[in-house]
XYZ file of C-alpha atoms in Angstrom:
683
model
C -7.317 62.893 200.116
C -5.731 64.718 202.664
C -2.503 64.609 203.470
C -2.274 67.244 206.608
C -1.081 64.754 208.382
C 1.500 63.576 206.723
C 4.297 65.213 207.577
C 4.632 64.084 211.703
C 4.474 60.576 210.210
C 7.143 60.981 207.254
C 9.123 61.610 210.798
C 8.700 58.526 212.411
C 12.486 58.219 213.693
C 12.381 62.055 214.504
C 11.690 63.898 217.418
C 7.883 63.779 217.374
C 6.372 66.902 219.010
C 5.561 65.774 223.055
C 2.987 68.893 222.379
C 3.902 71.866 224.368
C 5.229 70.687 227.344
C 7.538 72.786 230.056
C 9.385 71.400 232.899
C 9.334 73.361 235.769
C 12.443 74.534 236.694
C 14.750 74.292 239.449
C 16.805 78.003 239.092
C 14.213 80.217 237.638
C 14.852 81.567 234.346
C 17.267 84.255 234.671
C 17.136 86.843 232.143
C 17.329 90.224 231.641
C 14.550 92.470 233.099
C 11.369 91.790 230.996
C 10.752 95.640 230.741
C 13.958 95.553 228.415
C 11.458 92.936 225.982
C 14.610 89.731 226.077
C 13.773 86.820 228.384
C 16.735 84.431 228.704
C 16.293 80.936 229.333
C 19.177 78.596 230.239
C 18.954 74.897 229.264
C 18.341 74.289 233.300
C 14.417 75.449 232.445
C 14.177 72.513 230.344
C 15.622 69.469 232.391
C 12.758 68.287 233.570
C 11.478 68.284 230.729
C 13.576 65.580 228.891
C 14.336 67.943 225.759
C 16.895 67.046 223.419
C 17.187 69.546 221.277
C 16.529 72.619 220.199
C 13.201 71.894 218.848
C 12.196 70.149 221.969
C 12.809 73.069 224.140
C 11.061 75.731 221.521
C 7.793 73.520 222.493
C 8.388 74.068 225.801
C 8.961 78.046 225.942
C 6.265 79.678 228.163
C 4.895 81.836 224.976
C 5.807 80.904 222.519
C 4.623 78.980 219.229
C 7.348 78.137 216.566
C 6.145 78.945 213.158
C 8.472 77.587 210.775
C 7.823 80.096 207.748
C 6.743 80.657 204.255
C 6.959 79.141 201.132
C 8.259 81.954 199.007
C 10.464 82.895 196.662
C 13.911 84.807 197.875
C 15.005 84.899 201.093
C 14.211 88.537 202.768
C 10.858 87.858 204.422
C 9.930 84.322 204.359
C 11.763 82.907 207.720
C 10.352 81.820 210.960
C 10.166 82.822 214.348
C 13.282 81.341 215.644
C 16.588 82.441 215.004
C 20.317 80.144 215.863
C 22.913 82.723 217.493
C 21.130 85.776 215.984
C 20.579 84.868 212.212
C 18.253 83.164 209.967
C 19.386 79.523 208.782
C 20.956 79.579 205.374
C 18.420 77.033 203.946
C 15.260 77.075 202.504
C 14.916 73.705 201.565
C 15.594 72.075 204.995
C 12.451 72.610 207.451
C 13.211 75.403 210.313
C 12.083 72.581 212.646
C 14.137 69.616 211.318
C 17.235 72.249 211.263
C 16.495 72.516 215.120
C 16.335 68.998 215.798
C 20.060 68.977 214.733
C 21.311 71.205 217.167
C 21.623 68.858 220.961
C 20.720 70.501 224.291
C 24.753 69.788 225.072
C 25.326 72.834 222.541
C 23.197 75.144 223.811
C 23.681 77.818 226.273
C 20.641 79.647 226.503
C 17.283 80.352 224.292
C 16.188 84.229 224.320
C 12.666 84.817 224.177
C 12.603 88.364 222.457
C 9.251 90.574 222.635
C 9.074 93.230 220.472
C 12.077 94.267 219.183
C 15.665 94.503 220.451
C 18.697 96.323 219.079
C 20.901 94.050 216.795
C 18.105 91.123 216.019
C 16.301 91.104 213.366
C 12.855 90.679 213.744
C 12.515 88.382 210.087
C 8.963 90.601 210.203
C 7.622 88.946 213.604
C 6.627 90.556 216.919
C 7.883 87.585 218.662
C 10.810 85.705 217.901
C 13.444 83.156 219.829
C 16.315 82.992 219.377
C 18.978 79.711 219.957
C 22.185 80.732 221.693
C 24.617 77.825 220.979
C 27.996 77.029 223.096
C 31.926 77.626 221.094
C 33.029 74.475 220.155
C 32.335 70.913 221.213
C 33.524 67.761 220.598
C 31.819 64.671 218.691
C 28.374 64.634 219.106
C 25.787 62.354 217.815
C 22.534 60.963 218.179
C 20.714 57.404 216.309
C 17.087 56.826 216.145
C 14.420 54.463 215.518
C 10.974 54.455 215.319
C 7.490 52.013 214.387
C 4.070 53.315 213.509
C 1.574 50.761 213.657
C -1.235 51.066 211.719
C -4.401 49.786 212.774
C -5.119 47.676 208.946
C -2.034 46.402 210.007
C 1.013 48.443 208.002
C 3.756 49.079 210.305
C 5.379 52.579 209.004
C 9.169 52.332 210.056
C 11.877 55.055 210.132
C 15.309 56.058 210.693
C 17.438 59.123 211.497
C 21.261 59.455 212.500
C 22.616 62.921 213.210
C 26.721 63.928 213.612
C 28.110 67.280 214.707
C 31.708 68.130 215.901
C 34.280 71.082 215.524
C 37.122 72.483 217.037
C 38.517 76.164 217.012
C 36.006 77.914 215.237
C 35.808 74.593 212.426
C 32.339 73.356 212.835
C 30.762 70.123 210.621
C 27.314 68.702 211.089
C 25.193 66.228 209.104
C 22.501 63.568 209.141
C 20.911 60.720 207.420
C 17.309 60.229 207.687
C 13.848 58.218 206.068
C 10.676 57.441 206.692
C 7.425 56.168 206.044
C 4.005 58.002 206.609
C 0.471 57.253 206.456
C -2.389 59.616 204.731
C -4.546 59.411 207.543
C -7.100 62.050 206.871
C -9.376 59.274 205.626
C -9.564 56.129 204.754
C -13.155 54.072 204.143
C -16.275 55.028 204.926
C -19.656 56.126 202.841
C -20.189 57.689 199.483
C -23.635 59.473 198.283
C -24.155 61.340 195.464
C -27.633 62.991 195.555
C -29.796 64.924 193.521
C -31.151 68.335 193.571
C -34.690 66.792 195.188
C -32.447 64.634 197.787
C -33.374 61.361 196.019
C -30.067 58.870 195.431
C -28.195 59.299 192.440
C -25.475 56.916 193.570
C -24.379 54.953 196.497
C -20.746 53.850 197.218
C -18.158 52.373 200.113
C -14.814 53.612 199.610
C -11.577 52.127 200.390
C -9.002 54.591 199.859
C -4.937 54.319 201.413
C -1.758 56.717 200.620
C 1.472 56.589 201.901
C 4.722 58.462 201.538
C 8.207 57.497 201.907
C 11.255 59.688 201.801
C 15.277 59.994 202.292
C 17.021 63.150 203.315
C 20.302 64.009 203.371
C 21.794 67.300 204.813
C 25.388 68.515 205.462
C 26.828 71.352 206.697
C 30.412 73.220 207.627
C 31.716 76.457 208.870
C 35.566 77.843 209.701
C 37.159 81.247 209.969
C 38.842 83.200 206.270
C 39.365 86.195 205.658
C 38.639 87.584 209.262
C 34.945 86.213 209.240
C 33.408 83.158 209.143
C 32.536 80.719 205.912
C 29.319 78.241 206.414
C 28.640 76.140 203.203
C 25.422 73.916 203.326
C 23.803 71.264 201.670
C 20.524 69.064 201.561
C 19.775 66.282 198.973
C 15.663 65.197 199.634
C 13.738 62.380 197.547
C 9.823 61.009 198.187
C 7.047 59.596 196.909
C 3.148 58.642 197.665
C 1.397 56.309 196.495
C -3.010 57.184 197.414
C -4.933 54.288 195.471
C -8.961 54.854 195.985
C -11.341 51.476 195.116
C -15.291 53.322 195.263
C -17.503 50.408 195.205
C -20.800 50.710 193.917
C -23.842 49.344 195.322
C -26.633 51.885 193.880
C -27.739 52.010 191.290
C -26.304 48.835 189.802
C -22.787 47.210 191.358
C -19.584 48.734 189.399
C -16.178 49.636 190.644
C -13.975 52.863 190.211
C -10.473 53.284 190.877
C -7.876 55.880 191.304
C -4.364 55.349 191.288
C -1.880 58.025 192.155
C 1.870 58.266 192.287
C 3.916 60.875 192.849
C 7.868 61.700 192.546
C 9.949 64.300 194.385
C 13.725 65.091 194.407
C 15.121 68.251 195.408
C 18.673 69.667 195.909
C 20.291 72.773 197.515
C 23.406 74.218 197.525
C 24.052 77.611 199.790
C 26.504 79.729 201.372
C 26.995 82.098 203.526
C 29.990 84.227 205.016
C 29.790 87.108 207.625
C 32.588 89.623 209.408
C 32.955 92.094 211.341
C 34.114 95.604 210.134
C 35.154 97.291 213.185
C 32.799 96.808 216.355
C 30.004 98.109 214.880
C 29.823 96.674 211.551
C 28.887 93.349 210.381
C 28.302 92.034 206.767
C 26.353 89.048 205.561
C 26.786 87.707 202.175
C 24.473 84.516 201.328
C 24.096 82.631 198.403
C 22.344 79.148 197.631
C 21.067 77.245 194.642
C 18.131 74.948 194.928
C 16.383 72.505 192.394
C 12.870 71.109 192.438
C 11.489 68.150 190.450
C 8.182 66.246 190.656
C 6.306 63.786 188.583
C 2.829 62.779 188.844
C 0.732 60.422 187.715
C -2.700 59.852 188.125
C -4.739 56.844 186.370
C -8.776 56.653 186.492
C -11.276 54.005 185.463
C -14.974 53.401 185.931
C -17.239 51.524 183.964
C -18.916 54.695 182.109
C -15.205 56.645 181.522
C -10.926 56.365 181.725
C -8.929 59.305 182.258
C -5.047 59.841 182.542
C -3.393 62.358 183.972
C 0.470 63.570 183.897
C 2.164 66.285 184.905
C 6.306 66.840 185.345
C 7.241 70.189 186.818
C 10.479 71.102 187.197
C 12.111 74.525 189.286
C 15.203 76.218 190.326
C 15.977 79.430 192.245
C 19.215 81.111 192.610
C 19.720 83.966 195.343
C 22.438 86.502 195.960
C 22.036 88.566 199.364
C 23.981 90.940 200.915
C 23.110 92.615 204.149
C 25.051 95.737 206.453
C 24.312 95.738 209.931
C 25.726 98.762 212.253
C 24.535 98.658 216.335
C 24.750 102.841 216.841
C 24.427 102.474 219.968
C 22.800 100.527 222.865
C 19.779 101.799 222.304
C 20.076 102.028 218.174
C 20.298 99.444 215.159
C 20.129 100.000 211.619
C 20.218 97.651 208.737
C 19.916 97.727 205.104
C 20.570 95.546 202.423
C 19.719 93.973 198.538
C 18.476 91.043 197.508
C 18.327 89.229 193.809
C 16.911 86.211 192.681
C 16.480 83.752 189.167
C 13.567 81.394 189.100
C 12.316 78.884 186.412
C 9.418 77.086 186.412
C 8.945 74.470 183.382
C 5.661 72.188 183.320
C 4.328 69.730 180.922
C 1.092 68.072 181.710
C -1.630 66.249 179.376
C -4.903 64.946 180.579
C -6.621 62.159 178.512
C -10.475 61.289 178.397
C -11.362 57.814 177.012
C -7.988 58.042 175.041
C -8.648 61.294 173.695
C -6.741 64.016 174.576
C -8.036 66.860 176.480
C -6.802 70.832 175.512
C -5.973 72.622 178.855
C -5.355 76.277 179.183
C -1.875 76.483 180.185
C -0.971 73.166 180.076
C 3.024 73.173 178.616
C 4.342 76.610 179.761
C 7.568 77.900 180.924
C 7.596 80.698 183.311
C 11.011 82.528 184.429
C 10.985 85.243 187.467
C 13.667 87.956 187.814
C 13.471 90.102 191.360
C 15.038 92.312 193.295
C 14.817 93.931 196.575
C 16.276 96.816 198.651
C 15.570 97.055 202.317
C 16.178 99.507 205.200
C 15.212 98.304 208.779
C 15.954 100.046 212.596
C 15.288 99.137 215.664
C 15.517 101.866 218.501
C 14.590 101.460 221.575
C 14.363 105.169 223.150
C 13.548 103.656 227.051
C 13.525 100.423 228.728
C 9.587 100.646 228.614
C 9.349 101.569 224.542
C 10.680 99.314 221.209
C 10.104 100.820 217.986
C 10.902 99.268 214.917
C 10.669 99.997 211.411
C 11.714 99.151 207.705
C 10.936 99.896 204.124
C 11.001 97.104 201.280
C 11.763 97.695 197.539
C 10.562 94.907 195.282
C 10.741 94.956 191.854
C 10.695 91.461 189.463
C 9.918 90.729 185.258
C 7.982 88.055 184.726
C 7.898 86.105 181.121
C 6.032 83.350 180.107
C 6.701 81.089 177.296
C 4.732 78.060 175.516
C 0.860 77.945 175.571
C 0.638 81.271 177.124
C 3.300 84.391 175.944
C 3.402 87.148 178.247
C 5.824 89.834 179.852
C 4.704 91.899 182.803
C 6.839 94.196 185.629
C 6.001 94.772 189.157
C 7.024 97.267 191.493
C 5.865 97.341 195.375
C 6.881 99.253 198.642
C 6.332 97.912 201.164
C 6.851 100.069 204.873
C 6.568 98.201 208.177
C 6.276 100.297 211.391
C 6.313 98.379 214.585
C 6.085 99.326 218.504
C 5.952 97.470 221.817
C 5.415 99.656 225.061
C 5.854 97.265 228.560
C 4.263 99.313 231.168
C 4.835 96.829 233.574
C 7.567 93.740 233.797
C 4.758 91.246 233.215
C 2.341 92.987 230.657
C 3.499 94.215 227.347
C 1.159 96.023 224.707
C 2.480 95.082 220.457
C 0.978 97.207 217.933
C 2.116 96.975 214.300
C 1.320 98.252 211.289
C 2.235 96.953 207.809
C 2.206 96.533 204.048
C 2.189 92.438 203.350
C 2.954 91.725 199.402
C 2.068 87.716 198.689
C 3.786 85.736 195.873
C 2.424 84.642 192.711
C 2.663 80.647 193.153
C 4.152 79.018 190.293
C 1.304 75.447 190.796
C -1.404 78.596 189.987
C 0.517 79.095 186.898
C -0.017 75.627 185.220
C -2.814 73.033 184.999
C -3.969 70.653 187.313
C -6.805 67.818 187.531
C -8.111 65.165 190.240
C -9.426 62.669 188.376
C -11.654 60.771 191.221
C -13.127 64.293 191.394
C -13.347 64.988 187.901
C -12.097 68.774 188.843
C -10.032 69.985 186.331
C -8.073 73.423 187.039
C -6.900 75.712 184.243
C -3.393 77.598 184.992
C -2.918 80.906 185.190
C 0.371 82.810 184.039
C -1.454 86.246 183.988
C -2.240 86.940 188.275
C -1.148 89.689 190.525
C 0.601 89.346 193.824
C -1.884 90.099 196.402
C -1.543 92.681 198.643
C -2.421 93.765 202.202
C -2.203 96.841 204.265
C -2.476 94.697 208.147
C -3.394 96.865 211.816
C -2.384 94.400 214.341
C -2.654 95.090 218.130
C -1.361 92.686 220.546
C -1.301 92.171 224.591
C 0.554 89.309 226.313
C 0.251 89.269 230.240
C 2.484 86.806 232.430
C 1.223 85.475 235.386
C 2.569 83.039 238.028
C 6.224 83.191 236.655
C 5.739 80.814 234.209
C 2.652 81.666 232.814
C 1.345 84.138 229.776
C -1.718 84.367 227.715
C -2.159 86.623 224.677
C -4.640 88.147 222.584
C -4.134 89.283 219.044
C -5.920 91.217 216.803
C -5.299 91.510 213.095
C -7.352 93.566 210.607
C -6.328 92.958 206.673
C -7.491 95.174 203.848
C -6.713 92.943 200.619
C -6.631 94.261 197.127
C -6.078 91.188 194.321
C -7.328 88.911 196.193
C -6.706 85.663 194.384
C -9.438 83.072 194.444
C -11.179 80.865 191.689
C -12.793 81.979 188.861
C -14.233 81.072 185.411
C -12.063 81.194 182.207
C -13.475 80.456 179.063
C -11.930 78.961 176.121
C -13.351 77.805 172.637
C -14.288 74.445 173.585
C -15.327 74.401 177.868
C -15.185 76.874 180.746
C -12.206 75.633 183.403
C -11.940 77.012 186.895
C -8.497 78.973 187.720
C -6.701 80.755 189.791
C -7.689 84.237 189.314
C -7.738 88.131 190.867
C -10.781 88.247 192.028
C -10.643 92.398 193.609
C -10.286 93.947 196.994
C -11.591 92.188 200.220
C -10.740 92.324 204.281
C -9.882 89.797 206.463
C -10.178 89.769 210.464
C -7.985 87.867 212.550
C -8.014 87.233 216.089
C -5.502 84.932 217.999
C -5.283 83.333 221.615
C -2.164 82.434 223.012
C -2.464 80.297 226.618
C 0.857 78.993 228.684
C -0.366 77.653 232.184
C 1.734 76.144 234.682
C -0.861 74.050 237.166
C 1.261 73.389 240.496
C -1.209 75.746 241.996
C -3.853 73.389 241.871
C -1.512 70.497 243.226
C 0.077 68.914 239.529
C 3.628 69.383 239.940
C 4.915 69.941 236.595
C 2.267 70.164 234.714
C 1.314 72.636 232.085
C -1.756 73.426 229.813
C -0.777 75.478 226.270
C -2.859 76.206 223.774
C -3.469 78.580 221.156
C -6.418 79.522 218.862
C -7.253 81.809 215.618
C -10.646 82.750 214.937
C -10.885 84.057 211.417
C -13.270 86.647 209.158
C -13.059 87.092 205.988
C -15.536 88.724 202.842
C -14.748 89.177 199.198
C -17.314 89.502 196.127
C -17.665 86.318 194.403
C -16.699 86.365 190.593
C -19.299 84.199 189.526
C -22.744 85.234 191.534
C -21.798 88.944 192.250
C -22.464 88.059 196.136
C -20.067 88.346 199.417
C -18.572 85.661 201.220
C -15.238 84.193 202.812
C -12.172 83.743 200.959
C -11.799 80.169 199.497
C -10.018 77.836 201.953
C -9.657 80.287 204.772
C -9.929 78.115 208.003
C -12.462 80.129 210.162
C -11.257 78.168 213.266
C -7.829 76.675 213.912
C -6.655 75.555 217.520
C -4.280 73.107 219.316
C -3.576 72.026 222.958
C -1.478 70.088 224.628
C -1.949 68.921 228.992
C 1.588 67.392 230.173
C 3.353 66.917 233.368
C 6.992 65.935 233.969
C 7.350 63.207 236.688
C 11.336 63.373 237.655
C 11.534 61.503 239.826
C 10.755 58.598 237.590
C 12.060 60.081 234.342
C 9.167 60.736 232.940
C 6.987 62.809 230.648
C 3.218 62.040 229.628
C 0.350 64.407 228.218
C -1.837 64.262 225.502
C -1.847 66.731 222.616
C -5.184 67.682 221.077
C -5.391 69.284 217.389
C -8.691 70.556 216.892
C -10.835 69.842 213.929
C -10.781 72.759 210.905
C -13.348 73.592 208.334
C -12.146 74.904 204.892
C -14.303 76.170 201.668
C -13.567 76.197 198.599
C -16.184 78.579 195.449
C -15.607 77.239 191.983
C -17.579 78.512 189.145
C -19.415 75.574 188.960
C -19.078 74.492 192.184
C -19.307 74.247 196.307
C -16.898 71.672 198.078
C -15.582 71.971 201.733
C -13.991 69.925 203.816
C -14.535 68.461 207.555
C -11.324 67.527 209.643
C -11.892 66.314 213.211
C -9.956 66.619 215.783
C -7.166 64.484 216.220
C -5.909 63.121 220.084
C -2.098 62.119 220.883
C -1.640 60.990 224.053
C 2.071 60.455 224.763
C 4.358 59.171 227.678
C 8.075 59.538 227.098
C 10.456 57.590 229.616
C 14.292 58.486 229.752
C 15.348 54.344 230.596
C 18.905 55.746 231.266
C 20.817 58.847 231.205
C 21.497 58.775 226.916
C 18.514 56.785 225.832
C 14.787 57.593 225.878
C 11.583 55.895 224.738
C 8.955 57.577 223.583
C 5.095 55.308 222.998
C 2.010 57.094 221.164
C -1.550 56.631 220.353
C -2.094 59.107 217.576
C -5.168 59.062 216.256
C -6.915 57.705 219.629
C -9.927 58.721 218.985
C -10.064 57.650 215.018
C -10.718 60.945 213.814
C -11.546 61.586 210.054
C -13.410 63.799 207.279
C -15.775 64.627 205.581
C -15.934 66.037 201.831
C -19.122 67.369 201.008
C -19.085 68.740 196.792
C -22.443 70.600 195.178
C -21.945 70.636 191.580
C -24.400 72.834 189.599
C -25.334 72.276 185.968
C -23.336 75.511 184.987
C -21.984 78.885 186.593
C -22.909 79.239 190.665
C -25.928 81.853 190.854
C -27.398 81.498 187.371
C -27.577 77.251 187.200
C -29.413 74.744 189.426
C -27.479 72.385 191.301
C -26.790 68.544 189.422
C -25.775 66.902 192.305
C -24.375 66.648 196.125
C -21.567 64.160 196.385
C -21.074 63.525 200.252
C -17.950 61.597 201.621
C -17.447 60.715 205.153
C -13.772 58.815 205.840
C -12.473 57.553 208.700
C -9.093 57.020 209.623
C -8.101 53.962 212.345
C -5.938 54.099 215.463
C -2.290 53.875 215.691
C 0.489 52.997 218.065
C 4.011 54.823 217.755
C 7.242 54.017 219.274
C 10.348 55.842 219.248
C 13.897 54.602 221.162
C 16.547 57.617 220.836
C 20.074 57.527 221.658
C 23.017 60.414 222.703
C 26.544 59.681 222.398
C 28.750 62.570 223.080
C 30.314 65.047 224.775
């Protein structure tokens, strides 16, 4: 089962990605000179593409690909590569793309593309970032959208979205309500074959599976002047239910049926507040508080003639954050920033696994984990000349983690994280960027507790005694602009890794389990290619080709075999591309999105499993029926791509044991037919 495409399906009523479509603007994008590192794009630049909000505008921004950020504990270092009015949004649980969708184009003055850094801007650890600049004030504005996705198997998955915003005299508010249903479109039906070491079939089956999810989201925010500054309060409620059912119909060696039924419930809350105030003409104080909770319940039942199983997981987590930042603009060329942050996290997890009615003991099945984290940091951006920008920073992180229940431990962690980034623009169309940084990952609470997949029989032990993965990262990037709105960028990145978190065996009195573990040092190399190419020179007025590809190579020492291998679940190649054309005289935009297939391999102590997801193709047409109504049609998965999962299972630890069997599944998913009608109203 894969849920890689659920995110897009869930937001059926949301503005779906029109791919990386970009208008050929009537006026040129007015900007500060590119050698100053900032290019400004007014809303007129996006007029022909019919962009309705900040998110759709960013999709059309030359040389930019939105990254929504990392899901980490704490606030510092986890933001995406887009800002709103120079600040990272306060919310952590509300996805960045959803926040951007709720900023209508009528409220936007321009978008600044910042390359290599700029004084007064927190680059969020990025070398390229987009800053959405809103207009002050504004009356009531809103959006209502309905959508339906017709699945090849007859299901109709619909969605609805309502957004409202308004403001006057510095008092602004916004709210949204949405719900939607989506399909797990990784794979649905196809053959399953299990063969022995000699290649002879052991079992042959036909698999029929389906997965679906529904969720509801409520968000709201209010801001007003107070105490000489501005206070903003935001909240979010989120409910989700995911169901997956699989029927594995065996035809060899004898007819039989194995079934799997999974049900996952998730409930999230968030309440945050932010206060900003200028302290004179050069300094700004920024205070932030945030509280979020996440409760998740998983129930899985497996039944077959030979074995029955039941897995239950109840996992409740919470996070409380306090943060303060003081920024100082020493001059037009130099800005400084210092701050501190504290966070408290808690996880309470209870796991139960039954096999044929008998409880199975799991390492770290029932644990309570608490973490106290503190961080202080200082940053500076200096532009000594129009061609050079220097950004530096230093962060010191200290945390204490304790675990009680099945595993009792306490540990303290301390890390110093320096960063240096340089940007050099020898011409108006060329920029070279260098970065050297120590990056310290965060421990995933999911790794602390046990888990199980009943339809594969894989049980994963929990391991609270982990250290974060650390990396010294060196990066060089070259960006070249051409044909006015064309951009090509090449980035080479090398990471020298310590305490790599991968897979290793855990030995207990009754069995050996696979578990997350620190497996030593490693290395990772990445090559990233970005391209935005306007095609007007080839007779395709208003057309554009935009894409990104990332190649990865990694090496670690396998703790089971002692041999070198790649890092588990690190995809060697990922790519995507969009060909699109704006036809303003027909009030039309059409195109095709292509999301390249990928492979990821996991190395457990007694198993090697590989997922291969084939290429996903989605043609689309968007038509403005009138000024306030846009209709969008899509043919998602027109090539009917699916996935292939291959598991090679050994009779014991790999390297010293023979192959027991190889299980191969090739599952397909049919075409979908998507339509959405969106209406905007207000000022």
